[in-house]
Structures are given as structure tokens and as C-alpha cells.
């Protein structure tokens, strides 16, 4: 079975530009999570979806961040405008069951904002 | 808010020694606990998942225990190998999200 797929794997952009990160969860999984990892703060949950509906976006740092899940097989995380402090690795994860299933993580997108 | 702590932050052992990694959490009302491995510059690989009703899980040389009442989990890696060098993260699931510890970085010396 294919795991969680993320694209791009690396993104380098300039401050002020729009960045869009993409995720394809494992087929059949009904929960999707976006995490951000930095050396200073470790892994932080940004937002998660259940059956394509955003459930908790309290981890989204600012209004510059937005996430969508138009269907069960695709999600995006957008940053507009991007800032250097947004530089991090962004992970997408999905799970099959609501609270008992294991989370599978994608390989991450390494974002560098110059 | 759930707080997850991993001690020690780093560990260096000679090859063949058993590894003991600790994880503690503040709110015992969890659904499950998951151990992950992360290699430098890579994603997270799930190692073991322990449901809240379970006391331990085993996979090969790995064994994880869970004491929910005391808010603790321990990951044991038997007969460590240089290939076990990585960062190990524990994560607890309460409600629907995972809260992560900062990880323990393990170096196994040949």
C-alpha cells in the first residue's frame, strides 16, 4: 500500500511569496493531520481534518496559514505571504480509525523562506 | 494540555548494549501511545503502537511498555546495533490528535 504522499519534498522561496504544500493521505483513512517540525519547537500540530472537515485549527500560527481538504484524497496547506520564520519541515499524517489507529506520516516538505 | 517529556535527550552506547528510552505524559486519559523513529532529514517511521488497554507491545528487538496510571512508557531495544542510531519520539493520543515529546537521540558506537 502506498503511504502518505507529500509534494514538493523541498521548497525554497522568497519572503512574501505564496507557498502551497500538498498531501495525499493513505486511501481509506478518515483523519488527516498537518504538523510542523522545527529544532526550537519540535513537532507541532497545525490542523486536522475528519472526513474532509477541519476539526481543530487552533495550532495554525497566523491568518497567513490556511488549509483545505476538498476531497478524501487531497489536502493543501497554504502560506501567504511567507516569512523566514515559517522555515521548517511540514509533515502530513493520516490515520484509519478515530482514536485507536496508528498515524502514518509522509516524508515531509522542507520549506526554506529566504 | 498534554505535556510529553522524554528523558534523556541524548544517549550514546556501545554496540550490543540494551537501550532504555523513557517517555512520560501528564494526562493519563489517553487512547494510545505510539513510538516513532526519525533518521536525520527524514520523516517519521512508526515502530510500535500501544492501546490504552494494553501493557506492552513487542516487535522483534523492540519492546514498549505502558503504565497509563503513572503516565509512563518505556521503549526497550535489545542488543543495539549502529543502524539503531536515530531520534526516537513518543507520542500520546488523547482526543484525536498526537502530542509529541522532543525525542531521544540515540548513537550506537561500533
Short mmCIF file of C-alpha atoms in Angstrom, two decimals, chain B residues 33-82:
data_model
loop_
_atom_site.label_atom_id
_atom_site.label_comp_id
_atom_site.label_asym_id
_atom_site.label_seq_id
_atom_site.Cartn_x
_atom_site.Cartn_y
_atom_site.Cartn_z
CA UNK B 33 0.78 5.80 22.67
CA UNK B 34 2.98 5.48 19.63
CA UNK B 35 6.75 5.26 19.31
CA UNK B 36 8.41 6.63 16.19
CA UNK B 37 11.89 6.63 14.76
CA UNK B 38 13.27 9.57 12.80
CA UNK B 39 16.53 9.48 10.86
CA UNK B 40 18.29 12.80 10.14
CA UNK B 41 16.48 14.74 7.44
CA UNK B 42 13.82 12.07 7.10
CA UNK B 43 10.22 11.50 8.06
CA UNK B 44 8.77 9.56 10.97
CA UNK B 45 8.57 5.79 10.92
CA UNK B 46 6.09 4.16 13.26
CA UNK B 47 7.69 1.50 15.46
CA UNK B 48 5.05 0.42 17.95
CA UNK B 49 1.50 1.38 18.88
CA UNK B 50 0.17 0.57 22.34
CA UNK B 51 -3.53 0.94 23.03
CA UNK B 52 -4.54 2.36 26.40
CA UNK B 53 -5.85 -1.05 27.47
CA UNK B 54 -2.53 -2.77 26.76
CA UNK B 55 0.54 -3.04 28.95
CA UNK B 56 3.13 -3.76 26.29
CA UNK B 57 3.85 -4.39 22.64
CA UNK B 58 6.74 -6.21 21.04
CA UNK B 59 8.24 -6.20 17.59
CA UNK B 60 11.50 -8.03 17.04
CA UNK B 61 14.16 -6.46 19.26
CA UNK B 62 11.78 -3.70 20.34
CA UNK B 63 9.52 -3.82 23.35
CA UNK B 64 7.39 -0.96 24.62
CA UNK B 65 5.58 -0.88 27.93
CA UNK B 66 2.81 1.42 29.06
CA UNK B 67 1.78 2.33 32.59
CA UNK B 68 -1.11 4.65 31.97
CA UNK B 69 -1.87 5.32 35.63
CA UNK B 70 1.60 6.69 36.27
CA UNK B 71 1.86 8.38 32.87
CA UNK B 72 4.90 6.45 31.68
CA UNK B 73 6.09 4.42 28.74
CA UNK B 74 9.43 2.78 28.14
CA UNK B 75 10.93 1.62 24.87
CA UNK B 76 13.50 -1.16 25.15
CA UNK B 77 15.79 -2.01 22.27
CA UNK B 78 17.73 -5.20 22.80
CA UNK B 79 21.27 -5.77 21.57
CA UNK B 80 21.65 -2.37 19.94
CA UNK B 81 23.29 -2.01 16.53
CA UNK B 82 24.81 1.02 14.77
#
